[in-house]
Short mmCIF file of C-alpha atoms in Angstrom, two decimals:
data_model
loop_
_atom_site.label_atom_id
_atom_site.label_comp_id
_atom_site.label_asym_id
_atom_site.label_seq_id
_atom_site.Cartn_x
_atom_site.Cartn_y
_atom_site.Cartn_z
CA MET A 1 15.67 -0.18 -6.62
CA ILE A 2 11.97 0.25 -7.37
CA ALA A 3 10.89 -0.63 -3.47
CA VAL A 4 13.43 1.35 -2.03
CA ARG A 5 12.41 4.31 -4.28
CA GLU A 6 8.82 4.13 -3.67
CA ALA A 7 9.13 3.78 0.17
CA TRP A 8 11.36 7.18 -0.03
CA ARG A 9 8.60 8.88 -2.30
CA ALA A 10 5.84 7.62 0.15
CA GLY A 11 7.94 9.18 3.03
CA LEU A 12 8.30 5.48 4.78
CA LEU A 13 12.15 6.01 5.29
CA GLY A 14 11.93 9.26 7.51
CA ARG A 15 12.67 8.79 11.41
CA GLU A 16 9.42 8.51 12.41
CA HIS A 17 9.30 5.08 10.53
CA TRP A 18 12.43 3.70 11.73
CA LEU A 19 11.60 2.09 15.08
CA ARG A 20 8.57 0.18 13.91
CA ASN A 21 10.76 -1.11 10.74
CA LEU A 22 13.98 -1.99 12.97
CA VAL A 23 11.54 -3.94 15.64
CA SER A 24 9.96 -5.78 12.73
CA GLY A 25 13.16 -6.61 11.41
CA VAL A 26 14.57 -7.99 14.39
CA ILE A 27 11.52 -10.05 14.88
CA VAL A 28 11.68 -11.37 11.27
CA GLY A 29 15.51 -12.30 11.61
CA VAL A 30 14.52 -14.16 14.76
CA VAL A 31 11.91 -15.96 13.26
CA ALA A 32 14.03 -16.96 10.12
CA LEU A 33 16.86 -18.50 12.28
CA PRO A 34 15.41 -21.65 12.95
CA LEU A 35 13.83 -22.10 9.52
CA ALA A 36 16.80 -21.17 7.57
CA MET A 37 18.82 -23.90 9.31
CA ALA A 38 16.09 -26.38 9.10
CA PHE A 39 15.46 -25.86 4.95
CA ALA A 40 19.17 -25.78 4.71
CA ILE A 41 19.45 -29.35 6.53
CA ALA A 42 16.33 -30.86 4.54
CA SER A 43 18.23 -29.63 1.55
CA GLY A 44 21.21 -31.61 1.73
CA VAL A 45 23.64 -28.82 2.98
CA LYS A 46 25.01 -27.31 6.30
CA PRO A 47 22.80 -25.37 8.73
CA GLU A 48 24.91 -22.21 8.52
CA GLN A 49 24.46 -22.10 4.73
CA GLY A 50 20.60 -21.46 5.37
CA ILE A 51 21.66 -18.55 7.35
CA TYR A 52 23.72 -17.03 4.84
CA THR A 53 20.79 -17.63 2.16
CA ALA A 54 18.52 -16.10 4.41
CA ILE A 55 21.50 -12.94 4.84
CA ILE A 56 22.23 -12.52 1.37
CA GLY A 57 19.36 -13.31 -0.39
CA GLY A 58 17.27 -11.16 1.88
CA LEU A 59 19.51 -8.19 1.75
CA LEU A 60 19.55 -8.43 -2.08
CA VAL A 61 15.89 -8.69 -2.46
CA SER A 62 14.65 -5.93 0.15
CA LEU A 63 17.20 -3.58 -1.92
CA PHE A 64 16.25 -4.59 -5.69
CA GLY A 65 13.01 -6.44 -5.32
CA GLY A 66 9.62 -4.91 -6.47
CA SER A 67 7.97 -5.44 -3.43
CA ARG A 68 9.09 -3.37 -0.45
CA LEU A 69 7.43 -5.88 2.30
CA GLN A 70 9.02 -8.89 0.79
CA ILE A 71 11.39 -10.92 2.85
CA ALA A 72 13.29 -13.60 1.11
CA GLY A 73 15.50 -16.31 2.23
CA PRO A 74 15.54 -20.60 1.68
CA THR A 75 11.58 -21.68 1.70
CA GLY A 76 10.13 -25.16 2.21
CA ALA A 77 8.82 -25.40 -1.28
CA PHE A 78 12.37 -25.84 -2.44
CA ILE A 79 13.50 -28.45 -0.70
CA VAL A 80 12.46 -31.11 -2.78
CA ILE A 81 14.07 -29.85 -5.86
CA LEU A 82 17.28 -28.95 -3.90
CA ALA A 83 17.80 -32.09 -1.90
CA GLY A 84 17.42 -34.03 -5.31
CA VAL A 85 19.90 -31.67 -7.07
CA THR A 86 22.42 -32.03 -3.80
CA ALA A 87 22.35 -35.76 -3.41
CA THR A 88 22.76 -36.12 -7.58
CA HIS A 89 25.52 -33.23 -8.20
CA GLY A 90 26.77 -32.26 -4.98
CA VAL A 91 26.96 -29.17 -3.20
CA ASP A 92 28.54 -27.53 -5.97
CA GLY A 93 25.98 -28.63 -8.54
CA LEU A 94 23.36 -27.03 -6.23
CA GLN A 95 25.14 -23.70 -5.94
CA ILE A 96 25.74 -23.79 -9.97
CA ALA A 97 22.04 -24.45 -10.44
CA THR A 98 21.11 -21.85 -8.22
CA MET A 99 23.27 -19.30 -10.16
CA MET A 100 21.67 -20.46 -13.56
CA ALA A 101 18.32 -20.13 -12.10
CA GLY A 102 19.24 -16.38 -10.94
CA GLY A 103 20.19 -15.52 -14.44
CA ILE A 104 16.67 -17.39 -15.72
CA LEU A 105 15.10 -15.15 -13.04
CA LEU A 106 16.65 -11.89 -14.10
CA LEU A 107 15.95 -12.53 -18.09
CA LEU A 108 12.51 -13.11 -17.08
CA GLY A 109 12.29 -9.59 -15.25
CA ILE A 110 14.18 -7.96 -18.12
CA THR A 111 12.17 -9.09 -20.70
CA ARG A 112 8.99 -8.02 -18.90
CA LEU A 113 7.85 -11.79 -18.62
CA GLY A 114 6.68 -11.60 -14.71
CA ALA A 115 3.10 -11.57 -15.66
CA ILE A 116 3.29 -14.84 -17.35
CA ILE A 117 3.85 -16.93 -14.23
CA LYS A 118 0.27 -15.78 -12.72
CA PHE A 119 -1.39 -17.80 -15.40
CA ILE A 120 -0.18 -21.36 -13.92
CA PRO A 121 -3.60 -22.68 -12.79
CA ASP A 122 -4.66 -22.89 -9.44
CA PRO A 123 -5.16 -26.57 -9.11
CA VAL A 124 -1.47 -27.13 -10.33
CA ILE A 125 -0.04 -24.69 -7.79
CA VAL A 126 -2.24 -26.31 -5.03
CA GLY A 127 -1.24 -29.93 -6.31
CA PHE A 128 2.39 -29.48 -6.27
CA THR A 129 2.68 -27.31 -2.90
CA ALA A 130 0.33 -30.19 -1.38
CA GLY A 131 2.77 -32.83 -2.73
CA ILE A 132 5.67 -30.94 -1.23
CA GLY A 133 4.30 -30.71 1.90
CA VAL A 134 3.67 -34.51 1.85
CA ILE A 135 7.21 -35.29 1.11
CA ILE A 136 8.96 -32.81 3.51
CA TRP A 137 6.71 -34.30 6.21
CA VAL A 138 7.64 -37.84 5.55
CA GLY A 139 11.19 -36.88 4.76
CA GLN A 140 11.54 -35.35 8.21
CA TRP A 141 10.38 -38.63 10.13
CA LYS A 142 14.30 -40.14 10.29
CA ASP A 143 15.60 -37.29 12.32
CA PHE A 144 11.83 -36.46 14.25
CA PHE A 145 11.72 -40.23 15.80
CA GLY A 146 16.02 -40.93 15.79
CA LEU A 147 15.84 -43.55 13.09
CA PRO A 148 19.02 -45.00 11.51
CA GLN A 149 19.96 -43.83 7.71
CA LEU A 150 17.41 -45.57 5.56
CA SER A 151 18.02 -46.03 1.52
CA GLY A 152 15.18 -45.70 -1.30
CA GLU A 153 15.05 -43.79 -4.62
CA TYR A 154 11.67 -43.10 -4.67
CA PHE A 155 8.98 -41.77 -2.31
CA HIS A 156 7.26 -45.29 -1.71
CA GLU A 157 10.31 -47.05 -1.06
CA LYS A 158 11.42 -44.62 1.48
CA LEU A 159 7.93 -44.52 3.04
CA TRP A 160 8.00 -48.43 3.24
CA HIS A 161 11.34 -48.39 4.58
CA LEU A 162 10.54 -45.65 7.44
CA LEU A 163 7.29 -47.57 8.41
CA GLN A 164 9.55 -50.71 9.01
CA ALA A 165 12.15 -48.91 10.97
CA LEU A 166 9.51 -47.04 13.30
CA PRO A 167 9.42 -49.71 15.88
CA SER A 168 13.22 -49.11 16.29
CA LEU A 169 12.73 -45.31 17.08
CA HIS A 170 14.81 -43.39 19.41
CA VAL A 171 12.97 -42.50 22.80
CA ALA A 172 14.64 -39.74 23.73
CA THR A 173 14.48 -38.07 20.23
CA THR A 174 11.10 -38.69 19.97
CA LEU A 175 9.98 -37.21 23.17
CA LEU A 176 12.14 -34.32 22.18
CA ALA A 177 10.66 -33.93 19.05
CA ALA A 178 7.08 -34.19 20.40
CA LEU A 179 7.60 -31.57 22.96
CA SER A 180 9.07 -29.09 20.21
CA LEU A 181 6.05 -30.08 18.10
CA PHE A 182 3.71 -28.99 20.85
CA LEU A 183 5.56 -25.75 21.81
CA VAL A 184 5.78 -24.71 18.11
CA VAL A 185 2.02 -25.25 17.72
CA THR A 186 0.74 -23.93 21.08
CA ALA A 187 3.31 -21.58 22.35
CA SER A 188 2.08 -18.31 20.72
CA ARG A 189 -1.37 -19.05 22.51
CA VAL A 190 0.34 -18.55 26.04
CA PRO A 191 -0.49 -15.14 27.31
CA GLY A 192 2.84 -13.06 26.78
CA LEU A 193 4.51 -15.10 24.27
CA LYS A 194 2.22 -14.30 21.31
CA ARG A 195 4.64 -11.92 19.84
CA VAL A 196 7.51 -14.58 20.42
CA PRO A 197 8.03 -16.98 17.46
CA GLY A 198 6.86 -20.49 18.28
CA PRO A 199 9.98 -22.32 16.72
CA LEU A 200 12.12 -20.19 18.07
CA ILE A 201 10.70 -20.96 21.52
CA ALA A 202 10.76 -24.53 21.02
CA MET A 203 14.03 -24.29 19.62
CA ALA A 204 15.48 -22.88 22.74
CA ILE A 205 13.64 -25.06 25.48
CA VAL A 206 14.37 -28.26 23.76
CA THR A 207 18.19 -27.04 23.27
CA GLY A 208 18.42 -26.06 26.84
CA ILE A 209 17.04 -29.71 27.90
CA GLN A 210 19.38 -31.27 25.53
CA SER A 211 22.31 -29.15 26.90
CA PHE A 212 21.43 -29.93 30.50
CA PHE A 213 20.81 -33.31 30.52
CA HIS A 214 22.97 -34.58 27.37
CA PHE A 215 20.89 -37.60 26.22
CA ASP A 216 22.71 -40.25 24.66
CA GLY A 217 21.88 -40.69 20.86
CA VAL A 218 20.43 -37.56 20.05
CA ALA A 219 21.56 -35.90 17.14
CA THR A 220 22.51 -32.39 17.20
CA ILE A 221 23.85 -29.81 14.92
CA GLY A 222 27.24 -30.17 16.72
CA SER A 223 27.41 -34.00 16.22
CA ALA A 224 26.03 -33.91 12.74
CA PHE A 225 27.89 -31.00 11.42
CA GLY A 226 30.63 -30.05 13.54
CA GLY A 227 28.54 -26.64 14.93
CA ILE A 228 28.23 -23.48 12.82
CA PRO A 229 31.10 -21.38 12.15
CA GLN A 230 31.39 -17.92 14.06
CA GLY A 231 32.08 -15.78 11.29
CA LEU A 232 31.01 -14.65 7.83
CA PRO A 233 31.58 -17.04 4.58
CA GLU A 234 34.38 -15.97 2.34
CA LEU A 235 33.54 -15.17 -1.19
CA GLY A 236 33.94 -17.99 -3.59
CA LEU A 237 32.88 -19.30 -7.04
CA PRO A 238 31.71 -22.88 -7.61
CA GLU A 239 33.78 -25.02 -10.45
CA ILE A 240 31.66 -24.35 -13.31
CA THR A 241 32.06 -26.39 -16.37
CA LEU A 242 29.90 -26.63 -19.71
CA SER A 243 29.16 -30.55 -19.12
CA ARG A 244 27.73 -29.43 -15.11
CA VAL A 245 25.96 -26.53 -17.10
CA ILE A 246 24.36 -28.90 -19.41
CA ASP A 247 23.08 -31.44 -16.83
CA LEU A 248 21.96 -28.86 -14.44
CA ILE A 249 19.74 -26.89 -16.95
CA GLY A 250 16.61 -28.88 -16.01
CA PRO A 251 16.91 -28.33 -12.13
CA ALA A 252 17.99 -24.58 -12.81
CA PHE A 253 14.75 -24.36 -14.60
CA ALA A 254 12.54 -25.95 -11.92
CA ILE A 255 14.45 -23.63 -9.37
CA ALA A 256 13.63 -20.46 -11.30
CA MET A 257 10.10 -21.47 -12.17
CA LEU A 258 9.04 -22.35 -8.40
CA GLY A 259 11.02 -19.39 -7.33
CA ALA A 260 9.11 -16.94 -9.20
CA ILE A 261 5.67 -18.61 -8.39
CA GLU A 262 6.71 -18.35 -4.93
CA SER A 263 8.01 -14.95 -4.59
CA LEU A 264 5.18 -13.58 -6.85
CA LEU A 265 2.40 -15.11 -4.48
CA SER A 266 4.12 -14.02 -1.50
CA ALA A 267 4.19 -10.32 -3.11
CA VAL A 268 0.42 -10.54 -3.75
CA VAL A 269 -0.20 -11.59 -0.17
CA ALA A 270 1.82 -8.65 1.09
CA ASP A 271 -0.33 -6.41 -1.21
CA GLY A 272 -3.56 -7.70 -0.01
CA MET A 273 -2.42 -7.54 3.77
CA ALA A 274 -0.85 -4.02 3.47
CA GLY A 275 -2.70 -2.42 0.59
CA THR A 276 0.44 -1.90 -1.48
CA ARG A 277 1.08 -2.76 -5.38
CA HIS A 278 4.21 -4.70 -6.29
CA ASP A 279 6.17 -4.40 -9.66
CA SER A 280 6.36 -8.45 -10.81
CA ASN A 281 9.05 -7.68 -13.28
CA GLN A 282 11.00 -5.96 -10.83
CA GLU A 283 10.61 -8.41 -8.14
CA LEU A 284 11.94 -11.03 -10.66
CA ILE A 285 15.05 -8.96 -11.24
CA GLY A 286 15.77 -8.95 -7.67
CA GLN A 287 15.17 -12.49 -7.12
CA GLY A 288 17.44 -13.08 -10.06
CA ILE A 289 20.13 -10.82 -8.62
CA ALA A 290 19.67 -12.63 -4.98
CA ASN A 291 20.04 -16.15 -6.40
CA LEU A 292 22.96 -15.10 -8.49
CA ALA A 293 24.99 -13.81 -5.56
CA THR A 294 23.85 -16.11 -2.83
CA PRO A 295 25.93 -18.96 -4.16
CA LEU A 296 28.92 -16.93 -3.97
CA PHE A 297 28.95 -16.97 -0.34
CA GLY A 298 28.19 -20.46 0.24
CA GLY A 299 24.37 -20.01 -0.13
CA PHE A 300 21.78 -21.65 -2.00
CA ALA A 301 18.36 -20.96 -3.61
CA ALA A 302 16.50 -18.21 -2.10
CA THR A 303 12.90 -16.89 -2.84
CA GLY A 304 9.96 -14.86 -1.47
CA ALA A 305 8.92 -16.29 1.78
CA ILE A 306 5.17 -15.86 2.74
CA ALA A 307 4.98 -16.67 6.35
CA ARG A 308 7.81 -14.27 7.23
CA THR A 309 6.67 -11.48 4.91
CA ALA A 310 3.36 -11.68 6.58
CA THR A 311 5.21 -11.61 10.00
CA ASN A 312 6.81 -8.52 9.08
CA ILE A 313 3.58 -6.68 7.99
CA ARG A 314 1.92 -8.03 11.11
CA ASN A 315 5.06 -6.59 13.19
CA GLY A 316 4.59 -2.81 11.60
CA GLY A 317 7.14 -3.44 8.67
CA THR A 318 6.23 -0.88 6.12
CA SER A 319 9.73 -0.39 4.05
CA PRO A 320 12.52 -2.25 2.86
CA LEU A 321 14.45 -1.32 5.95
CA ALA A 322 12.71 -4.07 7.87
CA GLY A 323 13.99 -6.43 5.31
CA ILE A 324 17.67 -5.21 5.46
CA THR A 325 17.49 -5.32 9.18
CA HIS A 326 16.22 -8.85 9.03
CA ALA A 327 19.58 -9.58 7.33
CA VAL A 328 21.86 -7.68 9.64
CA THR A 329 19.89 -9.46 12.82
CA LEU A 330 20.83 -12.82 11.47
CA VAL A 331 24.55 -11.47 10.72
CA LEU A 332 24.96 -10.77 14.41
CA ILE A 333 23.56 -13.83 15.33
CA ILE A 334 25.92 -15.85 13.69
CA LEU A 335 28.97 -13.42 14.30
CA PHE A 336 28.25 -13.37 18.50
CA LEU A 337 25.96 -16.45 19.10
CA ALA A 338 27.04 -19.28 16.98
CA PRO A 339 28.72 -21.46 19.42
CA LEU A 340 25.48 -21.98 21.02
CA ALA A 341 24.03 -23.85 18.20
CA SER A 342 25.79 -26.91 18.61
CA ASN A 343 23.44 -28.47 21.08
CA ILE A 344 20.42 -27.54 18.83
CA PRO A 345 18.68 -30.96 18.25
CA LEU A 346 18.10 -32.11 14.94
CA CYS A 347 14.50 -33.42 16.02
CA ALA A 348 13.56 -29.77 17.09
CA LEU A 349 14.27 -28.70 13.46
CA ALA A 350 12.19 -31.71 12.24
CA ALA A 351 9.30 -30.49 14.17
CA ILE A 352 9.43 -27.20 12.86
CA LEU A 353 9.39 -28.59 9.55
CA PHE A 354 6.49 -30.81 10.40
CA VAL A 355 4.55 -27.60 11.11
CA VAL A 356 5.90 -26.06 7.53
CA ALA A 357 4.72 -29.00 5.94
CA TYR A 358 1.19 -28.89 7.05
CA ASN A 359 1.13 -25.25 6.48
CA MET A 360 2.15 -25.81 2.56
CA SER A 361 -0.06 -28.68 2.04
CA GLU A 362 -3.01 -26.05 2.48
CA LEU A 363 -5.13 -29.13 3.53
CA LYS A 364 -8.57 -27.42 3.96
CA HIS A 365 -7.80 -25.49 0.50
CA PHE A 366 -7.01 -29.01 -1.09
CA LYS A 367 -10.11 -30.78 0.44
CA ARG A 368 -12.44 -27.50 -0.57
CA MET A 369 -11.17 -27.89 -4.27
CA VAL A 370 -11.48 -31.48 -4.37
CA GLN A 371 -15.10 -30.81 -3.27
CA ARG A 372 -16.14 -28.10 -5.13
CA ALA A 373 -13.89 -27.67 -8.05
CA PRO A 374 -15.10 -29.03 -11.55
CA ARG A 375 -14.13 -32.60 -12.37
CA ALA A 376 -11.45 -31.66 -14.87
CA ASP A 377 -9.60 -29.27 -12.31
CA VAL A 378 -10.01 -31.94 -9.70
CA VAL A 379 -8.41 -34.39 -11.89
CA ILE A 380 -5.61 -32.05 -12.80
CA LEU A 381 -5.19 -31.23 -9.24
CA LEU A 382 -4.96 -35.22 -7.84
CA ILE A 383 -2.58 -36.06 -10.93
CA THR A 384 -0.15 -32.89 -10.34
CA PHE A 385 -0.21 -34.02 -6.69
CA SER A 386 0.49 -37.62 -7.58
CA LEU A 387 3.27 -36.96 -9.58
CA THR A 388 4.96 -34.53 -7.21
CA VAL A 389 4.69 -37.31 -4.51
CA PHE A 390 5.68 -40.42 -6.37
CA THR A 391 7.83 -39.08 -9.32
CA ASP A 392 9.30 -35.58 -9.67
CA LEU A 393 8.19 -32.17 -9.12
CA VAL A 394 9.44 -30.95 -12.42
CA VAL A 395 7.62 -33.71 -14.25
CA ALA A 396 4.31 -32.83 -12.06
CA VAL A 397 4.51 -29.12 -12.69
CA ASN A 398 4.98 -29.65 -16.45
CA ILE A 399 2.27 -32.22 -16.93
CA GLY A 400 -0.06 -30.31 -14.71
CA VAL A 401 0.31 -26.99 -16.77
CA ILE A 402 0.21 -28.90 -20.09
CA LEU A 403 -3.01 -30.69 -18.69
CA ALA A 404 -4.71 -27.52 -18.01
CA LEU A 405 -3.81 -25.99 -21.07
CA LEU A 406 -5.19 -28.67 -23.15
CA HIS A 407 -8.30 -28.48 -21.06
CA PHE A 408 -8.60 -24.81 -21.40
CA MET A 409 -8.17 -25.09 -25.23
CA ARG A 410 -10.61 -27.70 -25.27
CA ARG A 411 -13.01 -25.53 -23.47
CA MET A 412 -12.21 -22.69 -25.69
CA ALA A 413 -12.83 -24.92 -28.97
CA SER A 414 -16.11 -25.78 -27.78
CA SER A 415 -17.09 -22.40 -27.25
CA VAL A 416 -16.49 -21.27 -30.79
CA GLU A 417 -19.66 -21.31 -33.06
CA VAL A 418 -20.15 -21.40 -36.59
CA GLN A 419 -23.80 -20.98 -37.70
CA GLN A 420 -25.66 -20.05 -40.88
CA VAL A 421 -27.77 -16.85 -39.90
CA VAL A 422 -31.43 -17.03 -40.99
CA GLU A 423 -33.07 -14.10 -42.58
CA HIS A 424 -35.46 -13.44 -39.63
CA GLU A 425 -32.39 -13.08 -37.73
CA LEU A 426 -31.24 -10.29 -39.67
CA GLU A 427 -34.56 -8.22 -39.60
CA ALA A 428 -32.89 -5.08 -37.70
CA GLU A 429 -30.38 -4.99 -39.82
CA LEU A 430 -32.10 -5.60 -43.31
CA ARG A 431 -34.53 -2.76 -42.41
CA ILE A 432 -32.01 -0.34 -42.90
CA HIS A 433 -32.85 -1.07 -46.87
CA GLY A 434 -36.36 -0.82 -46.25
CA ASP A 435 -38.09 -3.79 -47.98
CA PHE A 436 -35.04 -5.67 -48.58
CA HIS A 437 -35.03 -9.45 -48.38
CA LEU A 438 -32.18 -11.68 -48.48
CA PRO A 439 -31.86 -12.97 -52.01
CA PRO A 440 -32.04 -16.08 -53.00
CA GLY A 441 -28.93 -18.31 -53.32
CA VAL A 442 -27.29 -16.38 -50.69
CA LEU A 443 -26.14 -17.51 -47.33
CA ILE A 444 -24.75 -16.02 -44.39
CA TYR A 445 -22.56 -17.73 -41.64
CA THR A 446 -21.01 -16.00 -38.45
CA ILE A 447 -18.26 -17.10 -36.49
CA GLU A 448 -18.17 -16.53 -32.43
CA GLY A 449 -14.98 -16.72 -30.73
CA PRO A 450 -11.20 -17.10 -31.60
CA LEU A 451 -10.71 -18.84 -34.68
CA PHE A 452 -7.43 -20.88 -33.41
CA PHE A 453 -5.86 -24.38 -34.11
CA GLY A 454 -8.46 -25.77 -31.45
CA ALA A 455 -11.56 -24.57 -33.09
CA ALA A 456 -10.11 -25.01 -36.75
CA GLU A 457 -11.63 -28.50 -37.48
CA THR A 458 -15.15 -27.09 -36.34
CA PHE A 459 -15.13 -24.17 -38.63
CA GLU A 460 -13.84 -26.51 -41.47
CA ARG A 461 -16.45 -29.04 -40.80
CA VAL A 462 -19.43 -26.62 -40.97
CA LEU A 463 -18.34 -24.48 -43.75
CA ALA A 464 -17.14 -26.79 -46.02
CA GLN A 465 -20.46 -29.04 -45.83
CA THR A 466 -23.04 -26.54 -46.79
CA HIS A 467 -26.21 -28.46 -47.67
CA SER A 468 -26.64 -26.68 -51.08
CA ASP A 469 -24.19 -24.72 -53.38
CA PRO A 470 -25.24 -21.17 -53.08
CA SER A 471 -24.03 -18.32 -55.47
CA LEU A 472 -22.68 -16.05 -52.57
CA LEU A 473 -21.65 -16.96 -48.93
CA ILE A 474 -20.84 -14.30 -46.88
CA ILE A 475 -18.78 -14.88 -43.75
CA ARG A 476 -19.45 -12.45 -40.82
CA LEU A 477 -16.02 -11.92 -38.58
CA LYS A 478 -17.68 -9.43 -36.08
CA ARG A 479 -17.22 -11.43 -33.27
CA VAL A 480 -14.02 -13.20 -33.97
CA PRO A 481 -11.34 -11.76 -31.30
CA PHE A 482 -8.27 -12.95 -32.90
CA MET A 483 -6.81 -15.86 -35.55
CA ASP A 484 -3.66 -17.83 -35.26
CA ILE A 485 -1.90 -19.18 -38.03
CA THR A 486 -3.86 -22.55 -38.24
CA GLY A 487 -7.15 -20.32 -38.23
CA LEU A 488 -6.00 -18.34 -41.01
CA GLN A 489 -4.61 -21.69 -43.04
CA THR A 490 -8.05 -23.37 -42.64
CA LEU A 491 -9.81 -20.21 -43.82
CA GLU A 492 -7.96 -19.87 -47.04
CA GLU A 493 -8.31 -23.67 -47.67
CA VAL A 494 -12.29 -23.33 -47.05
CA ILE A 495 -12.35 -20.80 -49.25
CA GLN A 496 -10.33 -22.37 -51.99
CA GLN A 497 -12.66 -25.34 -51.59
CA LEU A 498 -15.89 -23.16 -52.20
CA HIS A 499 -14.11 -21.45 -55.15
CA LYS A 500 -13.84 -24.56 -56.92
CA ARG A 501 -17.42 -25.14 -56.57
CA ASN A 502 -18.08 -21.48 -58.12
CA ILE A 503 -19.21 -19.95 -54.80
CA VAL A 504 -18.05 -16.46 -54.20
CA VAL A 505 -17.37 -15.72 -50.80
CA LYS A 506 -17.37 -12.05 -49.05
CA LEU A 507 -15.78 -11.76 -45.85
CA CYS A 508 -16.92 -8.61 -43.39
CA GLU A 509 -16.60 -6.85 -40.32
CA ALA A 510 -13.35 -7.81 -38.92
CA ASN A 511 -11.73 -5.95 -36.13
CA THR A 512 -8.22 -4.30 -37.17
CA THR A 513 -6.27 -6.92 -36.05
CA VAL A 514 -8.13 -9.74 -37.85
CA PHE A 515 -8.22 -7.32 -40.88
CA ASN A 516 -4.32 -6.93 -40.83
CA LYS A 517 -3.79 -10.64 -40.43
CA LEU A 518 -6.14 -11.40 -43.34
CA GLY A 519 -4.17 -9.13 -45.46
CA LYS A 520 -0.83 -10.62 -44.26
CA ALA A 521 -1.88 -13.87 -44.67
CA GLY A 522 -3.03 -13.40 -48.65
CA ILE A 523 -6.85 -14.21 -47.78
CA LEU A 524 -7.58 -10.74 -48.93
CA GLN A 525 -5.80 -11.68 -52.25
CA GLU A 526 -7.58 -14.77 -52.47
CA ILE A 527 -11.01 -13.35 -52.36
CA GLY A 528 -10.29 -10.43 -54.24
CA PRO A 529 -10.13 -6.90 -52.43
CA GLU A 530 -13.63 -6.21 -53.71
CA ASN A 531 -15.30 -9.02 -51.89
CA TYR A 532 -14.27 -7.47 -48.23
CA TYR A 533 -16.74 -5.21 -46.49
CA ALA A 534 -16.73 -3.05 -43.23
CA ASN A 535 -20.20 -4.18 -42.37
CA LEU A 536 -22.58 -6.42 -44.00
CA ASN A 537 -25.28 -4.19 -45.29
CA THR A 538 -22.55 -2.93 -47.61
CA ALA A 539 -21.99 -6.59 -48.56
CA LEU A 540 -25.62 -7.37 -49.18
CA GLY A 541 -25.67 -3.86 -50.95
CA VAL A 542 -24.44 -5.23 -54.24
CA TYR A 543 -27.62 -7.83 -54.61
CA GLU A 544 -29.97 -5.10 -53.53
#
């Protein structure tokens, strides 16, 4: 409960801060209501399960997370993965995968690996979030236009069937959806309504219209799901078997990684807006606890929600009290207002998801990156985006990260230089010895950069192919920050080859870490302890 403790130490739990956090929590709870239902339906589960997720996930993340401003719940980023899991493994499978993801997140936080998530490159993140936005947008056409249920396993098949079905759209449904979209986008610009969430205004007005006119053929929560139960869910555990756990390992890791990325990004955004500082490891622990618990109450995967967290900050939230109030607000809504949800048109929720998909796609950022980023980063961005849309999010992220790592290693390897040092370049250092000159038969090479597996070939090629056989070859390691096992093995092989040519090899100027690795790898024994020196002058002193 780091966030709660820090808020207490900062005096933010005092009575003078209660009102602003309570007001912010109520506002965020109202904002979360339509989003929670929309995300649940898009994920293949019942709308009330989205509310349960927002209640339990939001409460536990506020209590146990690493950011005192974080608001958690179901998010749009999860839709693609969760819908696939639900379609393949059912709701029970989704809940088991969520619990497994919670365990993974908890383990990441306990082992203090929260910072590692930050190393996922921006082109990969932008690529898959934009791809998710496209999938969500196209996936809502059915409810937005009132189209019949369509088949198609892959994105291009679904898109083609949707385009073919568009001429048979349901007019009333489409008009209500268009009105909803208009209200979501423009309601906040109307004087007096700036503080009222656009999705809530749209949902309320369109629901009122449908309740009054009862248009035939307009799908509602009541007609599709039988309404929302008025009450809290009972505690229950999905049926867990070893075979189901094995089948769900891949989706669980995908949920965990995406949840970690989004929650930490949300925490970073909150820090930037409010000047706070989150604990990434504790945040993952809080997310892990939340995802372990939400399935027990009928929920599914939850994570930090950037838009709701920003809303919390803009409305005066300063402590976890706002997040707790957000959860309590949803509890009160489901206890007292659940019957009113039956007439909510699904097309209104689809319109809300249209806006969510657009915001997720970050179209301006995507376009700017394509125009300004280096060519390799643009390629990684487009590949990740294309794989997300046309294949699978897990495949897209894995391949995107692998391509980014390979590109990084190629750049690192190309930055490593192995060069022969000529006498005039050593003038300042040799001046210490007076008139000392580099003796005949002595070659000095310097390595600049990390000697790792990607640079091993360059090092071996340069050192093993000296133009003439000197009597002594000195290798300066002053500018080598680290070596991996491949670099150490390559260095040892090169030394052995030089020894076979009767060339004495000396090493000098390694930092403490590299020196210890040289000793542990047996390289100091290979050259002889007397042939390692702390500096170049000492190594050259023998020939003075």
